């Protein structure tokens, strides 16, 4: 038996390499769009296994290694780095439930792909080829290892591997493949037997029939399990002996690889060997004869969206489910699609080969004229019109119509609700044929195209002209040419109470009162609309972006509230089916009696079966595939952004593999983008000169079906700052600037103090000089003069009038002399708070002598003051007291002096009648300058003077002088006398 193993393995390997040499001739399959990638497109060759992980990526196991495919580009994964030799040939792939990927090699065991790299995963396996790997939803892994030295069944339970060999009960037969059905049962195909391991069991149970070489398994939508081998096709689940559909071998080729699966409609696909690609219908795949196509595809896989993938020695093939089926017609279609009966299933059109009818999916030639240019229909009649031909068909009878002129061709035609035929023949006018004669209609000249309305009337228009509504023989303008914002009108379609207009630049609706336009700038899929048809609750349109399906309610809501978001579903977006470019007043969409949709497109007439793809597509998984920082590629999971980065480029991909190039994206970077950036089909976001900080990047995507994955994928990264960009540096810089400002102010203050001190010293010297001069000259002379007057007084008779006058003068002179000596003393000495207080007390005494009650108080620690400050302050107080004496009618006066570190304040408060409000507001009185002088003295001290009335009556005058700095024991005030 072991010798047989060796022979079988060798033969299978030979068969594999022989299969690689078969030529590629994979034919198209009806209902599917076929795409092929060859090595010239970057695809690997000899693809032996295909899998799809939860993130949406497609994985290809090939002879040259493991590849990741996003629908556009192929990326080879770096080879496995381990301590034992391994092959580059990947023989088995299986996606795990948590996004992991299990990889089996031709030799070298099993690897696990995670964190962007392959890692060894099976240190207990025997050497040999891993022919099959399956995974369960709970994470169990089963693998089949095959070699000429023995085979083994491997089981990984989430923590460790268990190996089952022949000595452990494994059949001593050639092991071919594994399959895990949806019920959790494990199927083991050997040669020639089939075994089943029930869920939760470890015992293999042999089934009651034999199978051939190269088996493959598949389950249909009903849950039935099928197996195909060289012995044929059998149903194995639910029946012990299913019918054999294909008997015999693959045309003489004994060994190779096969693929088996059911598509979304239940058809069975079989690939591999000389049989090519075979497809059996869904009614009973075990009995129907398959449709066979020559193909080298050997591996089949159906992804999450229903797309079928085939791997071969020639590359990769994709069969995407398509609702679009081309319908070949002779020649090129020249007209729109018109229908004679509103509820009928037949419709008509003309080509350069004649006039045709499509009824029940069959094409029929009604008139062979090759000059036909237009078709119009209604009320059971069809008219075909050309340069020399004009016929009307009714109830199968053909009737030739007359021309209005042999010189001018017909430009437009229509059949109204009464069955009358209408046409326009510029420059002659509009004509109507009632069954006997062609009559010109007065007042309707100018229109070149006619579109009949129900139950009566027509729309008449000419290129870039006014749109007219014709009814009862009269025409009125419903849309002026100057107001038409959708460009060249290509569609006029009545549906219910509305009339719709499709143009180059948008779509419009007329409700009988006004026109509402949906601009293609807001809705790009509404550009160059040439067809509109309703089916059930859906509207179908064809435009520059293909055939679009959307709920009618959404379309009408957009007309009611232009600007509302509408997300149509693109049907066949990747197949290049769009509206005709040169259509004019077309109606390129109709439905037949069976519910099929027909469109006249740039690729000819096509049919859509809505049942083939009616459900919205799945939201596509979104992945951030690459991050480039200043040109250096970094893995998104371990992003390191250096300081001073100038450019961050983020690449992403939506893993809807139906038509990846037409997936749509929008992204947003918190801290950089104000809102979502519509990227269209672009797959890269780039940012330059990002400021230091933390950022979160989010990308959302939609597949061609228009279903958005709004969560998408995210990426967090931080741009680190240089030290001068950090918060602590900014704090230190702010503190430094504050310190510099403080020292600048201090330096300036010290300069001011120094200049003030020099000024004070100079003034002190000058005062001392004046004091000496006064003492040595004026006072001495005045004293001598007094002595002389004293001598005169002695000579004058006592008691006489002269003696009395001289005595009085001498007393007055003594007073002046005392005051002069006091002034000299003041000039020679510095002042202090005691001087200020004594001066205020002296001043108060003079007013007490006049009968006033004057109270003088001092608060705070008194500083040393410059004499100039005292003199200015005393002068202000003197003026305030004088005002009280003259104007206040007061009896009590309070003088209060307050000192602190920042200012000196002196207030004079009386209990008089109070100062007038207008005088307080103006701080002046007409013809009086006392208040003005007080303000000027306060300003000289760089202080403030305020006057206010107090309750219940009286006035308060307050002087406030700020302190600048302290020099030694003296306070410097912010003024320079004489400046």
CSV table of N, CA and C in Angstrom, one decimal, residues 62-156:
chain,number,residue,atom,x,y,z
A,62,UNK,N,0.4,30.2,-5.3
A,62,UNK,CA,1.0,29.9,-6.6
A,62,UNK,C,2.3,29.1,-6.5
A,63,UNK,N,2.9,28.8,-7.6
A,63,UNK,CA,4.1,28.1,-7.6
A,63,UNK,C,5.3,29.0,-7.2
A,64,UNK,N,5.1,30.3,-7.2
A,64,UNK,CA,6.1,31.2,-6.8
A,64,UNK,C,5.9,31.8,-5.5
A,65,UNK,N,4.9,31.4,-4.7
A,65,UNK,CA,4.6,31.9,-3.4
A,65,UNK,C,3.2,32.4,-3.2
A,66,UNK,N,3.1,33.2,-2.1
A,66,UNK,CA,1.8,33.7,-1.7
A,66,UNK,C,1.6,35.1,-2.2
A,67,UNK,N,0.4,35.4,-2.8
A,67,UNK,CA,0.1,36.7,-3.3
A,67,UNK,C,-1.2,37.3,-2.7
A,68,UNK,N,-1.1,38.6,-2.5
A,68,UNK,CA,-2.3,39.3,-2.0
A,68,UNK,C,-2.9,40.2,-3.2
A,69,UNK,N,-4.2,40.1,-3.4
A,69,UNK,CA,-4.8,40.8,-4.5
A,69,UNK,C,-6.0,41.6,-4.0
A,70,UNK,N,-5.9,42.9,-4.4
A,70,UNK,CA,-7.0,43.9,-4.0
A,70,UNK,C,-8.0,44.2,-5.1
A,71,UNK,N,-7.9,43.4,-6.2
A,71,UNK,CA,-8.7,43.6,-7.4
A,71,UNK,C,-8.1,44.4,-8.4
A,72,UNK,N,-6.9,45.1,-8.1
A,72,UNK,CA,-6.2,45.9,-9.1
A,72,UNK,C,-4.8,45.5,-9.2
A,73,UNK,N,-4.1,45.3,-8.1
A,73,UNK,CA,-2.7,45.0,-8.1
A,73,UNK,C,-2.4,43.7,-7.3
A,74,UNK,N,-1.3,43.0,-7.7
A,74,UNK,CA,-0.9,41.8,-7.0
A,74,UNK,C,0.3,42.1,-6.2
A,75,UNK,N,0.3,41.7,-4.9
A,75,UNK,CA,1.5,41.9,-4.0
A,75,UNK,C,2.0,40.6,-3.5
A,76,UNK,N,3.2,40.3,-3.8
A,76,UNK,CA,3.8,39.1,-3.3
A,76,UNK,C,4.3,39.2,-1.9
A,77,UNK,N,3.9,38.2,-1.1
A,77,UNK,CA,4.3,38.2,0.3
A,77,UNK,C,5.7,37.6,0.5
A,78,UNK,N,6.5,38.2,1.3
A,78,UNK,CA,7.9,37.7,1.5
A,78,UNK,C,7.8,36.2,1.9
A,79,UNK,N,8.8,35.5,1.5
A,79,UNK,CA,8.9,34.0,1.8
A,79,UNK,C,9.0,33.8,3.3
A,80,UNK,N,8.6,32.6,3.7
A,80,UNK,CA,8.6,32.2,5.1
A,80,UNK,C,10.1,32.0,5.6
A,81,UNK,N,10.3,32.6,6.7
A,81,UNK,CA,11.7,32.5,7.3
A,81,UNK,C,11.6,31.5,8.5
A,82,UNK,N,12.1,30.3,8.3
A,82,UNK,CA,12.1,29.4,9.4
A,82,UNK,C,13.4,28.6,9.4
A,83,UNK,N,13.5,27.7,10.4
A,83,UNK,CA,14.7,26.9,10.5
A,83,UNK,C,14.8,25.7,9.6
A,84,UNK,N,13.7,25.4,8.9
A,84,UNK,CA,13.7,24.2,8.1
A,84,UNK,C,13.4,24.6,6.6
A,85,UNK,N,13.8,23.7,5.7
A,85,UNK,CA,13.5,24.1,4.3
A,85,UNK,C,12.0,24.0,3.9
A,86,UNK,N,11.6,24.8,3.0
A,86,UNK,CA,10.2,24.8,2.6
A,86,UNK,C,10.2,25.2,1.1
A,87,UNK,N,9.1,24.8,0.5
A,87,UNK,CA,8.9,25.1,-0.9
A,87,UNK,C,8.2,26.5,-1.1
A,88,UNK,N,8.5,27.0,-2.3
A,88,UNK,CA,7.7,28.3,-2.7
A,88,UNK,C,6.3,28.0,-3.2
A,89,UNK,N,6.1,26.7,-3.6
A,89,UNK,CA,4.8,26.3,-4.1
A,89,UNK,C,3.8,26.2,-3.0
A,90,UNK,N,2.7,27.0,-3.1
A,90,UNK,CA,1.6,27.0,-2.2
A,90,UNK,C,0.6,26.0,-2.7
A,91,UNK,N,0.2,25.0,-1.9
A,91,UNK,CA,-0.7,24.0,-2.3
A,91,UNK,C,-2.1,24.1,-1.6
A,92,UNK,N,-2.2,24.8,-0.5
A,92,UNK,CA,-3.5,24.9,0.2
A,92,UNK,C,-3.6,26.3,0.9
A,93,UNK,N,-4.8,26.8,1.0
A,93,UNK,CA,-5.0,28.1,1.7
A,93,UNK,C,-6.4,27.9,2.4
A,94,UNK,N,-6.5,28.5,3.6
A,94,UNK,CA,-7.7,28.5,4.3
A,94,UNK,C,-7.8,29.8,5.2
A,95,UNK,N,-8.9,30.5,5.1
A,95,UNK,CA,-9.0,31.7,5.9
A,95,UNK,C,-9.7,31.4,7.3
A,96,UNK,N,-9.1,31.9,8.4
A,96,UNK,CA,-9.7,31.6,9.7
A,96,UNK,C,-10.8,32.6,10.0
A,97,UNK,N,-11.5,32.3,11.1
A,97,UNK,CA,-12.6,33.2,11.5
A,97,UNK,C,-12.2,34.5,12.0
A,98,UNK,N,-11.0,34.7,12.5
A,98,UNK,CA,-10.5,35.9,13.1
A,98,UNK,C,-9.6,36.7,12.1
A,99,UNK,N,-9.7,36.4,10.8
A,99,UNK,CA,-8.9,37.2,9.8
A,99,UNK,C,-7.6,36.6,9.5
A,100,UNK,N,-7.2,35.5,10.2
A,100,UNK,CA,-5.9,34.9,9.9
A,100,UNK,C,-6.0,34.0,8.6
A,101,UNK,N,-4.8,33.7,8.1
A,101,UNK,CA,-4.7,32.9,6.9
A,101,UNK,C,-3.7,31.8,7.1
A,102,UNK,N,-4.2,30.5,6.9
A,102,UNK,CA,-3.4,29.4,7.0
A,102,UNK,C,-2.8,29.0,5.6
A,103,UNK,N,-1.5,28.7,5.5
A,103,UNK,CA,-0.9,28.5,4.3
A,103,UNK,C,-0.2,27.1,4.3
A,104,UNK,N,-0.5,26.3,3.3
A,104,UNK,CA,0.2,25.0,3.2
A,104,UNK,C,1.2,24.9,2.0
A,105,UNK,N,2.3,24.3,2.2
A,105,UNK,CA,3.4,24.3,1.2
A,105,UNK,C,3.5,22.9,0.6
A,106,UNK,N,4.1,22.8,-0.6
A,106,UNK,CA,4.4,21.6,-1.2
A,106,UNK,C,5.3,20.7,-0.3
A,107,UNK,N,6.2,21.3,0.3
A,107,UNK,CA,6.9,20.7,1.4
A,107,UNK,C,7.4,21.8,2.4
A,108,UNK,N,7.5,21.5,3.6
A,108,UNK,CA,7.8,22.5,4.6
A,108,UNK,C,6.7,22.8,5.6
A,109,UNK,N,5.6,22.1,5.5
A,109,UNK,CA,4.6,22.3,6.5
A,109,UNK,C,3.6,23.4,6.3
A,110,UNK,N,3.1,24.0,7.4
A,110,UNK,CA,2.1,25.0,7.4
A,110,UNK,C,2.6,26.3,8.0
A,111,UNK,N,2.2,27.4,7.5
A,111,UNK,CA,2.5,28.7,8.0
A,111,UNK,C,1.2,29.5,8.3
A,112,UNK,N,1.4,30.5,9.1
A,112,UNK,CA,0.3,31.4,9.5
A,112,UNK,C,0.6,32.8,9.1
A,113,UNK,N,-0.2,33.4,8.3
A,113,UNK,CA,0.0,34.8,7.9
A,113,UNK,C,-0.7,35.7,8.9
A,114,UNK,N,0.1,36.6,9.6
A,114,UNK,CA,-0.4,37.6,10.5
A,114,UNK,C,0.6,38.7,10.6
A,115,UNK,N,0.1,39.9,10.9
A,115,UNK,CA,1.0,41.1,11.1
A,115,UNK,C,1.8,41.3,9.9
A,116,UNK,N,1.3,41.0,8.7
A,116,UNK,CA,2.0,41.3,7.5
A,116,UNK,C,3.1,40.4,7.1
A,117,UNK,N,3.2,39.2,7.7
A,117,UNK,CA,4.3,38.3,7.4
A,117,UNK,C,3.9,36.8,7.7
A,118,UNK,N,4.6,35.9,7.1
A,118,UNK,CA,4.4,34.5,7.3
A,118,UNK,C,5.2,34.0,8.5
A,119,UNK,N,4.5,33.2,9.3
A,119,UNK,CA,5.2,32.6,10.5
A,119,UNK,C,5.0,31.1,10.6
A,120,UNK,N,6.0,30.3,11.0
A,120,UNK,CA,5.8,28.9,11.1
A,120,UNK,C,4.7,28.6,12.1
A,121,UNK,N,3.8,27.5,11.8
A,121,UNK,CA,2.7,27.3,12.6
A,121,UNK,C,2.5,25.8,13.0
A,122,UNK,N,3.3,24.9,12.5
A,122,UNK,CA,3.1,23.5,12.7
A,122,UNK,C,4.3,22.7,13.0
A,123,UNK,N,4.9,23.0,14.1
A,123,UNK,CA,6.2,22.3,14.4
A,123,UNK,C,6.1,20.8,14.6
A,124,UNK,N,4.9,20.3,14.7
A,124,UNK,CA,4.7,18.8,14.9
A,124,UNK,C,4.4,18.1,13.6
A,125,UNK,N,4.2,18.7,12.5
A,125,UNK,CA,3.7,18.0,11.3
A,125,UNK,C,4.9,17.2,10.7
A,126,UNK,N,4.4,16.2,9.9
A,126,UNK,CA,5.4,15.4,9.2
A,126,UNK,C,5.8,16.2,7.9
A,127,UNK,N,7.0,15.8,7.4
A,127,UNK,CA,7.4,16.4,6.2
A,127,UNK,C,6.5,15.9,5.0
A,128,UNK,N,6.3,16.8,4.0
A,128,UNK,CA,5.5,16.4,2.9
A,128,UNK,C,4.6,17.5,2.5
A,129,UNK,N,3.8,17.2,1.4
A,129,UNK,CA,2.9,18.2,0.9
A,129,UNK,C,1.6,18.4,1.8
A,130,UNK,N,1.2,19.6,2.0
A,130,UNK,CA,-0.1,19.9,2.6
A,130,UNK,C,-1.1,20.0,1.5
A,131,UNK,N,-1.9,19.0,1.3
A,131,UNK,CA,-2.8,19.0,0.2
A,131,UNK,C,-4.1,19.7,0.4
A,132,UNK,N,-4.5,19.9,1.7
A,132,UNK,CA,-5.8,20.5,2.0
A,132,UNK,C,-5.8,21.1,3.4
A,133,UNK,N,-6.4,22.2,3.6
A,133,UNK,CA,-6.6,22.9,4.9
A,133,UNK,C,-8.0,23.4,5.0
A,134,UNK,N,-8.7,23.1,6.1
A,134,UNK,CA,-10.0,23.6,6.3
A,134,UNK,C,-10.1,24.2,7.7
A,135,UNK,N,-10.9,25.2,7.9
A,135,UNK,CA,-11.1,25.8,9.2
A,135,UNK,C,-12.5,25.9,9.6
A,136,UNK,N,-12.8,25.8,10.9
A,136,UNK,CA,-14.2,25.9,11.4
A,136,UNK,C,-14.5,27.2,11.9
A,137,UNK,N,-15.8,27.6,12.1
A,137,UNK,CA,-16.1,28.9,12.6
A,137,UNK,C,-15.5,29.2,14.0
A,138,UNK,N,-15.3,28.2,14.8
A,138,UNK,CA,-14.8,28.4,16.1
A,138,UNK,C,-13.3,28.5,16.2
A,139,UNK,N,-12.6,28.3,15.0
A,139,UNK,CA,-11.1,28.4,15.0
A,139,UNK,C,-10.4,27.1,14.9
A,140,UNK,N,-11.0,25.9,14.8
A,140,UNK,CA,-10.3,24.7,14.6
A,140,UNK,C,-9.8,24.6,13.2
A,141,UNK,N,-8.6,24.0,13.1
A,141,UNK,CA,-7.9,23.9,11.8
A,141,UNK,C,-7.7,22.4,11.6
A,142,UNK,N,-8.1,21.9,10.3
A,142,UNK,CA,-7.8,20.6,9.9
A,142,UNK,C,-6.9,20.6,8.7
A,143,UNK,N,-5.9,19.8,8.6
A,143,UNK,CA,-5.0,19.8,7.5
A,143,UNK,C,-4.6,18.4,7.1
A,144,UNK,N,-4.3,18.2,5.8
A,144,UNK,CA,-4.0,16.8,5.3
A,144,UNK,C,-2.6,16.9,4.8
A,145,UNK,N,-1.6,16.2,5.4
A,145,UNK,CA,-0.3,16.1,4.9
A,145,UNK,C,0.0,14.8,4.2
A,146,UNK,N,0.6,14.9,3.0
A,146,UNK,CA,0.8,13.7,2.2
A,146,UNK,C,2.2,13.6,1.7
A,147,UNK,N,2.8,12.4,1.8
A,147,UNK,CA,4.1,12.2,1.3
A,147,UNK,C,4.3,10.7,1.0
A,148,UNK,N,5.4,10.4,0.3
A,148,UNK,CA,5.6,9.0,0.0
A,148,UNK,C,6.0,8.2,1.2
A,149,UNK,N,6.3,8.8,2.3
A,149,UNK,CA,6.7,8.1,3.5
A,149,UNK,C,5.5,8.0,4.5
A,150,UNK,N,4.3,8.4,4.1
A,150,UNK,CA,3.2,8.3,5.0
A,150,UNK,C,2.4,9.6,5.0
A,151,UNK,N,1.1,9.5,5.3
A,151,UNK,CA,0.3,10.7,5.4
A,151,UNK,C,-0.3,10.8,6.8
A,152,UNK,N,-0.8,12.0,7.1
A,152,UNK,CA,-1.3,12.3,8.4
A,152,UNK,C,-2.4,13.3,8.3
A,153,UNK,N,-3.3,13.2,9.3
A,153,UNK,CA,-4.4,14.2,9.4
A,153,UNK,C,-4.1,15.0,10.7
A,154,UNK,N,-4.0,16.3,10.5
A,154,UNK,CA,-3.5,17.3,11.5
A,154,UNK,C,-4.8,18.0,12.0
A,155,UNK,N,-4.8,18.3,13.3
A,155,UNK,CA,-5.9,19.0,13.9
A,155,UNK,C,-5.3,20.0,14.9
A,156,UNK,N,-5.6,21.3,14.7
A,156,UNK,CA,-5.2,22.3,15.6
A,156,UNK,C,-6.4,22.8,16.4
